C-alpha positions as semicolon CSV with decimal commas, in nm:
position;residue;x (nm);y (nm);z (nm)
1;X;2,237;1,886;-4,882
2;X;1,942;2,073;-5,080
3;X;1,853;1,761;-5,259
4;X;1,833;1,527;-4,940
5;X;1,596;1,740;-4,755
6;X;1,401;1,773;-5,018
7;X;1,354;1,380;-5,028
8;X;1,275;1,402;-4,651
9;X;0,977;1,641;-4,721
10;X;0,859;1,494;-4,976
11;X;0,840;1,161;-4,846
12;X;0,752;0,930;-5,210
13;X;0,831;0,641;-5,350
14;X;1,029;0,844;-5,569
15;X;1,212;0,962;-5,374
16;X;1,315;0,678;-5,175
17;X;1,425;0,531;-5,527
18;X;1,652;0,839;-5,576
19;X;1,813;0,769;-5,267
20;X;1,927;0,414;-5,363
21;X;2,040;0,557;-5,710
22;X;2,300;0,818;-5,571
23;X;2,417;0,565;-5,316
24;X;2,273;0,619;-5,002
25;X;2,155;0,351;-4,771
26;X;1,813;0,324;-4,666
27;X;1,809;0,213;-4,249
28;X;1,485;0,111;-4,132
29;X;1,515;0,122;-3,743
30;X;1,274;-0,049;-3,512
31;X;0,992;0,062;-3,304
32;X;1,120;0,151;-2,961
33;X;0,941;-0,041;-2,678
34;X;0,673;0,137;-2,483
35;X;0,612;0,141;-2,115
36;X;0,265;0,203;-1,980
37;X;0,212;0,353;-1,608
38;X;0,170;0,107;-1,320
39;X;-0,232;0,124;-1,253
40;X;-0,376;0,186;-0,897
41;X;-0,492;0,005;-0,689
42;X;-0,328;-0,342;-0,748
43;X;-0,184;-0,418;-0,378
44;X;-0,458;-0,625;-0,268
45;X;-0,343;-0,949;-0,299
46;X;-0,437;-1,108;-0,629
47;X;-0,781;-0,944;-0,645
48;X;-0,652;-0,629;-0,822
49;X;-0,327;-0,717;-1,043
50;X;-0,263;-0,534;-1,320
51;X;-0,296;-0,755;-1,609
52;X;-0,018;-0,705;-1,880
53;X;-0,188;-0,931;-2,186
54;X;-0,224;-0,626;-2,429
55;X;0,084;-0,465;-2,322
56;X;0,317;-0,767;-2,548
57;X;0,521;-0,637;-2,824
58;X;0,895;-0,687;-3,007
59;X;0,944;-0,337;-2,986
60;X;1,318;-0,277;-2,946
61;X;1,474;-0,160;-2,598
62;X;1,785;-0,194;-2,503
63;X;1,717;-0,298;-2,128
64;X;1,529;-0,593;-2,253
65;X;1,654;-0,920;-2,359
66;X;1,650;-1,044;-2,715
67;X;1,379;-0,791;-2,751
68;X;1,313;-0,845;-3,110
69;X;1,276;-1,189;-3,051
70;X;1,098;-1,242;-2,715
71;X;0,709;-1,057;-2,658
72;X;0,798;-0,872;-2,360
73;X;0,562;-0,567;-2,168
74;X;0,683;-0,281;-2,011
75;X;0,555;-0,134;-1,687
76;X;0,699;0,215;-1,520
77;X;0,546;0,164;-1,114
78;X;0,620;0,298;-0,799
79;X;0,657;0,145;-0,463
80;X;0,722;0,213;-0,098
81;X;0,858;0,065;0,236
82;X;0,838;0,208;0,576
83;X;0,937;0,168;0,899
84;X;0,723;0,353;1,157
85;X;0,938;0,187;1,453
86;X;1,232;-0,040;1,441
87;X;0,983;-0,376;1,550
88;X;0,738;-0,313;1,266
89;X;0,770;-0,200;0,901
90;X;0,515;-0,209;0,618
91;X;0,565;-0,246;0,327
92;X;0,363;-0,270;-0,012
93;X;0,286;-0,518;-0,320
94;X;0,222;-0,422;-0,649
95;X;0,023;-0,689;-0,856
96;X;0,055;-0,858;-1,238
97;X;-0,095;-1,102;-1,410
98;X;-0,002;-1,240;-1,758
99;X;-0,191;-1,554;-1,968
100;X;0,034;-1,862;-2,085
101;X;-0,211;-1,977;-2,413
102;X;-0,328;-2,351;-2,447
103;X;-0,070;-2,595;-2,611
104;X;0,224;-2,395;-2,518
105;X;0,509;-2,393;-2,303
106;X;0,617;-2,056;-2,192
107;X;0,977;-1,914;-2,108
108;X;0,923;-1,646;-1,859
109;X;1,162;-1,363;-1,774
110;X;1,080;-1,114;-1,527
111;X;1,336;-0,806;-1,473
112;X;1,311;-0,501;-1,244
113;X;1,530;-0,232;-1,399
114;X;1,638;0,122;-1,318
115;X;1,522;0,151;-0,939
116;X;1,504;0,490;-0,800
117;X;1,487;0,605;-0,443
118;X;1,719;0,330;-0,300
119;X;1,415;0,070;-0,363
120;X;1,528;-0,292;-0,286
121;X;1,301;-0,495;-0,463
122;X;1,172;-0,893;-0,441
123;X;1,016;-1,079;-0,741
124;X;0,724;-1,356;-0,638
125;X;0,571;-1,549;-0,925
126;X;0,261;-1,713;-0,819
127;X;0,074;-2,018;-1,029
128;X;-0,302;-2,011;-1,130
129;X;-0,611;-1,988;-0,950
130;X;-0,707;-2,137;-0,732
131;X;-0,385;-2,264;-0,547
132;X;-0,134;-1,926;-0,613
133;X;0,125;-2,186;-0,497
134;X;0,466;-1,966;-0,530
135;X;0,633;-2,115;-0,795
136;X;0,953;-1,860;-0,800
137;X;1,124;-1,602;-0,560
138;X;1,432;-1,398;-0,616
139;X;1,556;-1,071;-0,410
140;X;1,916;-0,924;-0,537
141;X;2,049;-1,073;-0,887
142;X;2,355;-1,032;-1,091
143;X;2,347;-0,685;-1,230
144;X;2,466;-0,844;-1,655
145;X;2,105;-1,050;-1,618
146;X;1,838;-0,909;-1,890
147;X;2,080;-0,687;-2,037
148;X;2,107;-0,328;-1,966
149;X;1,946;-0,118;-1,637
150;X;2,121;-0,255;-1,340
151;X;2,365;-0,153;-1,123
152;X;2,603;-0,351;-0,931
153;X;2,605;-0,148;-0,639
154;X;2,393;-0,435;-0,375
155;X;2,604;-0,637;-0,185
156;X;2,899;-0,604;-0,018
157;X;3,002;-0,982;-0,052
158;X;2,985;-0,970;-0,422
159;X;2,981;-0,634;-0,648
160;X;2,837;-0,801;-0,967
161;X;2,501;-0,827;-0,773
162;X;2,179;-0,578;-0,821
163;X;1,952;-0,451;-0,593
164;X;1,736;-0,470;-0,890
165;X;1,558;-0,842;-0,908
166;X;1,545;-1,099;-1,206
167;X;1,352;-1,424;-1,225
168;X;1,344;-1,693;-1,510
169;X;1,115;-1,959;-1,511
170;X;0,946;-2,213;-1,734
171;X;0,545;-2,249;-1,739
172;X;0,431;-2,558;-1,936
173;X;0,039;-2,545;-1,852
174;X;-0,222;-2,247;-1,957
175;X;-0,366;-1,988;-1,740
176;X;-0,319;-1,669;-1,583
177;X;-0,003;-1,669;-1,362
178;X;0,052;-1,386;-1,079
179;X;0,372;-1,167;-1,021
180;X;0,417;-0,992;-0,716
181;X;0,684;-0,662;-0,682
182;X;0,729;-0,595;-0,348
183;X;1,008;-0,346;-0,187
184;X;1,203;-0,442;0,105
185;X;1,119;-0,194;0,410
186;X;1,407;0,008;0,559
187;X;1,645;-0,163;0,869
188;X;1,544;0,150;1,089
189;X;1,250;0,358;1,122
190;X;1,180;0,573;0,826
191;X;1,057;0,584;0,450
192;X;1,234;0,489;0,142
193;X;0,987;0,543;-0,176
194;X;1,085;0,537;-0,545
195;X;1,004;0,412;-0,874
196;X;1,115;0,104;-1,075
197;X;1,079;-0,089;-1,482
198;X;0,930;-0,417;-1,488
199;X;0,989;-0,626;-1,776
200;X;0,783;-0,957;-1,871
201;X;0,932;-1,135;-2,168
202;X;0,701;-1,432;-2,264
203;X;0,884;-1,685;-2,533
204;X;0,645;-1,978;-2,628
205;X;0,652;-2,370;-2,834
206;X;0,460;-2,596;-2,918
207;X;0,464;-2,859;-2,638
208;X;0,290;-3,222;-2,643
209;X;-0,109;-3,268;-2,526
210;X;-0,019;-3,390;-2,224
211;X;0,168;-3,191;-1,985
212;X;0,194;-3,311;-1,620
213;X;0,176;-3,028;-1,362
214;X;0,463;-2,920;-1,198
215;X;0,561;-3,003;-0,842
216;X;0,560;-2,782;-0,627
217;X;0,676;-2,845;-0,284
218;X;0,627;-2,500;-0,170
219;X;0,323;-2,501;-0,077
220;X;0,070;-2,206;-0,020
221;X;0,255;-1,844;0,067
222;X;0,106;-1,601;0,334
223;X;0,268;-1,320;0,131
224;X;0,231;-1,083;0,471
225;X;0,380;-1,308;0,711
226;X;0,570;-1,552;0,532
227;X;0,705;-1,409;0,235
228;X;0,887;-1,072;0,230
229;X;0,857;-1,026;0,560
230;X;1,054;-1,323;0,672
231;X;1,312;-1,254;0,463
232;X;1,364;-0,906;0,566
233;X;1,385;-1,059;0,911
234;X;1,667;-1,296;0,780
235;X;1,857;-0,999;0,611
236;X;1,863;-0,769;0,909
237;X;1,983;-1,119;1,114
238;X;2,295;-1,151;0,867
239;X;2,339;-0,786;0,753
240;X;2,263;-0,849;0,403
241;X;1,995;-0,513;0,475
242;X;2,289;-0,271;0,513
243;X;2,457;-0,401;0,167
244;X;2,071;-0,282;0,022
């Protein structure tokens, strides 16, 4: 026991060389991923996302998929919904952006992870300037998608599924792409407020010169009126807001 710590504090080469003499194994574990805070204000719209371009690593975490393999960024945010009176809720957006390079085609995987506060989040991906077409939506998602950090605890139609949202999607031309969080406001009056993980894994190839642009017959969103707010509408209709 003596002689081990004394390799620890010492720390040299030859020390490191004793180890492998008297048998031991030498396990060099990876960096663990790092999260940076959520920065204020990025609600409005596109105007004031967060970009995430020097957040990318293949720092190890087990909530993220293939981490080791995959650049991925980490964000810890915080988000609100609120219901002042049945007929009108607010709720809130928090704002990303992230840059596909030239010449490649990019595998995008978005994952919200570890929601506090009874958040019920949505996941908007949004193409370049200057359309910001929606090119992507999801709301609930199977809880086993981008590893760990869900729980299956959404729906009452189908316990697999997470209130926690996921969204894959392939980019083949360059630019800086939009993601919008945004937290489903409460079926009655009231507040619900918590925190959340987002996770952006980026995986990129070489693609040919010429890349036609995708179609998109989606058209331009109203994010207010259009997007989560219509759906909300649609859950409350069927229910689905009481299995949130």
């Amino acid at each position: 026991m003596n002689f081990v710590s004394n390799l620890w504090k010492t720390g040299t080469v030859a020390a490191l060389g004793a180890l492998f003499s008297v048998g031991l194994p030498l396990v060099v574990r990876p960096a663990i991923a790092s999260y940076a805070p959520e920065q204020e204000p990025n609600n409005d719209l596109f105007t004031e996302a967060q970009s995430l371009d020097s957040l990318f690593s293949l720092d190890w975490d087990e909530d993220i998929l293939n981490s080791l393999e995959i650049p991925h960024a980490s964000i810890w945010g915080s988000g609100f919904s609120e219901c002042i009176t049945q007929d009108e809720c607010l709720d809130e957006f928090d704002f990303y952006s992230f840059t596909v390079p030239t010449g490649k085609r990019t595998f995008s995987f978005f994952d919200i992870d570890r929601t506090t506060g009874d958040l019920d989040t949505q996941l908007f991906l949004f193409d370049r300037l200057p359309d910001l077409t929606l090119l992507a939506f999801n709301d609930d998602a199977l809880a086993s998608l981008g590893a760990k950090g869900s729980q299956a605890s959404c729906s009452i139609f189908d316990p697999n599924f997470s209130c926690d949202s996921f969204l894959g999607f392939n980019l083949s031309n360059p630019g800086t792409y939009y993601l919008g969080v945004n937290f489903i406001p409460p079926a009655t009056a009231g507040r619900i407020e918590g925190n959340y993980t987002l996770h952006v894994s980026l995986r990129t190839e070489d693609v040919p010169a010429s890349v036609p642009e995708p179609a998109s017959g989606l058209g331009l969103l109203s994010v207010g009126a259009l997007g989560a707010r219509a759906i909300h509408k649609r859950k409350k209709a069927t229910g689905l807001d009481q299995a949130a």
